[in-house]
Structure formats: structure tokens, C-alpha cells
CSV table of C-alpha atoms in Angstrom, one decimal:
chain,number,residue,atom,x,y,z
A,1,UNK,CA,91.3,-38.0,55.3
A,2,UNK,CA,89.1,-38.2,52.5
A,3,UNK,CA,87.9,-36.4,49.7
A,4,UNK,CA,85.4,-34.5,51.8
A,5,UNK,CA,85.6,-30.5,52.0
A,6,UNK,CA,88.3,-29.4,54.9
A,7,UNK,CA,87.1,-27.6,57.1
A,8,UNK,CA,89.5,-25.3,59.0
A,9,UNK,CA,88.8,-22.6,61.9
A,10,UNK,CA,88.9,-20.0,58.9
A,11,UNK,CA,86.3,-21.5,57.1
A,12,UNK,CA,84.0,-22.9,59.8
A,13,UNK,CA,81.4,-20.3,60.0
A,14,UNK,CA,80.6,-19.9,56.5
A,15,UNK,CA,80.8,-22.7,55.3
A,16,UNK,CA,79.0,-24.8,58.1
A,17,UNK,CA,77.0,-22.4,60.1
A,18,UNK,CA,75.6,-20.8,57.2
A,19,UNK,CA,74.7,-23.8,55.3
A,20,UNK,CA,71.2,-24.1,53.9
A,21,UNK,CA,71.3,-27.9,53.7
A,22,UNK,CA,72.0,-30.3,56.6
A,23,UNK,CA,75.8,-30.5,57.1
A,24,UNK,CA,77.5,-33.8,58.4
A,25,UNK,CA,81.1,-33.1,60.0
A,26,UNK,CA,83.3,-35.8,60.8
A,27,UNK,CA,86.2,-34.4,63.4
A,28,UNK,CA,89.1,-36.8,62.6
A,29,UNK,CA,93.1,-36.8,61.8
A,30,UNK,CA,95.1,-38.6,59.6
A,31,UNK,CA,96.4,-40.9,62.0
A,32,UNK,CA,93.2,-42.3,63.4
A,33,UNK,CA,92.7,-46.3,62.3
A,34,UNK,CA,88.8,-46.0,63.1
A,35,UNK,CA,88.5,-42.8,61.0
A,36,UNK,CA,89.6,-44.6,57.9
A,37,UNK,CA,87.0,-47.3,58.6
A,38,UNK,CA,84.2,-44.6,58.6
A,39,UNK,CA,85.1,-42.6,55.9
A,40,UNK,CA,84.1,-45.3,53.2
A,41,UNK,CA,80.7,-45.5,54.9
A,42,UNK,CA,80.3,-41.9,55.0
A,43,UNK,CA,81.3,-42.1,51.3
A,44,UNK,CA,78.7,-43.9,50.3
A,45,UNK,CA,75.9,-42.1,52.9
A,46,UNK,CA,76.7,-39.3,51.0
A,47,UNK,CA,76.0,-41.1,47.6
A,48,UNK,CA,72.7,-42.2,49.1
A,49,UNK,CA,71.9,-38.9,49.6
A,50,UNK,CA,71.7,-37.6,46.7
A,51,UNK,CA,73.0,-33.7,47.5
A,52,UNK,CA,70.4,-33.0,50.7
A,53,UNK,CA,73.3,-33.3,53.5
A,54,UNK,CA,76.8,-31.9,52.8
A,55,UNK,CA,80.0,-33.6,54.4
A,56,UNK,CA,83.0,-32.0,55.5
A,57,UNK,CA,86.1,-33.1,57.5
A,58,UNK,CA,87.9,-31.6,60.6
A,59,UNK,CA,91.4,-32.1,61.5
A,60,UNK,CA,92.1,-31.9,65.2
A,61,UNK,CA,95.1,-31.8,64.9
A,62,UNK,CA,95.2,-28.4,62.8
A,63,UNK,CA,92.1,-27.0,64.4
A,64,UNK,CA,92.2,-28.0,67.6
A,65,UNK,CA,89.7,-24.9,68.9
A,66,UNK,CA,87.3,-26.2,66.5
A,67,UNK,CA,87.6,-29.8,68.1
A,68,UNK,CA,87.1,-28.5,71.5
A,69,UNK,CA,84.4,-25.8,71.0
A,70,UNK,CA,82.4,-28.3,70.5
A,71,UNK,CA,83.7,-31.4,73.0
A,72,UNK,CA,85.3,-33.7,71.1
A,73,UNK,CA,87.1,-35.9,73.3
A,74,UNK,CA,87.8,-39.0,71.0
A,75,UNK,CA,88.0,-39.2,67.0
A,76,UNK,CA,86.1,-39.8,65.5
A,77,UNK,CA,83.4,-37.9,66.1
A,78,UNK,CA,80.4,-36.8,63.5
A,79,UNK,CA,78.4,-34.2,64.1
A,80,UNK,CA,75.1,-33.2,62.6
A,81,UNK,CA,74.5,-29.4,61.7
A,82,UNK,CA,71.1,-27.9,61.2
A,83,UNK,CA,71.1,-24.4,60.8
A,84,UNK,CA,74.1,-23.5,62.4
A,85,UNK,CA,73.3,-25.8,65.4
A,86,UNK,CA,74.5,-28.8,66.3
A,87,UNK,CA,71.9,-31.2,66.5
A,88,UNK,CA,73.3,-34.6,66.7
A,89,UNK,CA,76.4,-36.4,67.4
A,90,UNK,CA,77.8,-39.7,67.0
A,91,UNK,CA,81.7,-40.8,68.3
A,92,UNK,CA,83.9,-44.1,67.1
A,93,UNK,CA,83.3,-46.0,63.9
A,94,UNK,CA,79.7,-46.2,62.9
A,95,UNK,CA,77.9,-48.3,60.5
A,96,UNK,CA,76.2,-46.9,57.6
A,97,UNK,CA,72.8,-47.9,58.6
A,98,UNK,CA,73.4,-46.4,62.1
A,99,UNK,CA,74.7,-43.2,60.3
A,100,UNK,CA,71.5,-42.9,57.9
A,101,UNK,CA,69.3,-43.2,61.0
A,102,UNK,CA,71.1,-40.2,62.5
A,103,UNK,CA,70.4,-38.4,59.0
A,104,UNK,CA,66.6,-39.7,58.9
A,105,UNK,CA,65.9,-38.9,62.4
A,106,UNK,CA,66.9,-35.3,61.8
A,107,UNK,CA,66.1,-34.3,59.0
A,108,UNK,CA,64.0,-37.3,57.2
């Protein structure tokens, strides 16, 4: 996992659902090959942007209530967050550009 905030089932709600910016989660673990593909491209997504979307990281294997409140059946898995709802997702390794369309569709 990358360097990315951790989210955790403790810190979930405050620091996702009450986000004022856009909030990009990737629900991963440690051992996952295509995970550590996609987490340089979220890298530099998060460069692009410039502050207006934050990232964090799940571990399903240490939250796994987190993972299935919201149906992730296969890592990884990134979802988009827009005022406390979930507003897009996205599951195995993406490219960047496909990521960034995601980002622009929703919130431009």
C-alpha cells in the first residue's frame, strides 16, 4: 500500500463522509499484484490534481466491514465519494486516463 491516508473502520466517517472535497478510495491489500500496478497511476492522478480530490487507501483485509458495506467483491476497487455518497466506482487495474475520466465526469 502506498503513501495514501489509511483509512480504517474508525476513521471512515470523518474522514471520508465528511469530506468537503471529492474523495477517491482505493479498497486494496498488501498482497494484491494489480493493486500495486494502480497505485503509481493513482500517484500521479493525484499530482494532476492539484489538491481538488483526496485519496485514501482501504485494507480489506483489516476492515473487512468497510469492504463489504459497500460491495467490494474483487481488489481493487476505487470508489468515488461526493459528499458522503458514493458516486462512482471502478474495479481491477485502471489506466490513468480512464481514472481521470471517472474524476472529470463527476466532478469536472
Amino acid at each position: 500500500m502506498s503513501q495514501f491516508e489509511a483509512i480504517t473502520e474508525e476513521n471512515f466517517e470523518t474522514v471520508v463522509l465528511k469530506a468537503p472535497d471529492a474523495y477517491l478510495l482505493e479498497f486494496g491489500a498488501t498482497w494484491c499484484q494489480p493493486c500495486r500496478r494502480l497505485e503509481p497511476e493513482l500517484e500521479k492522478l493525484e499530482g494532476m490534481l492539484a489538491g481538488s480530490v483526496k485519496f485514501g487507501q482501504v485494507d480489506v483485509d483489516t476492515a473487512p466491514d468497510l469492504a463489504a458495506q459497500f460491495g467490494v467483491m474483487g481488489v481493487p476497487t476505487v470508489i468515488l465519494f461526493q459528499q458522503g455518497q458514493a458516486v462512482a466506482r471502478l474495479t481491477g487495474y485502471q489506466p490513468l486516463k480512464k481514472l481521470q475520466d471517472l474524476i472529470e465526469k463527476h466532478i469536472g
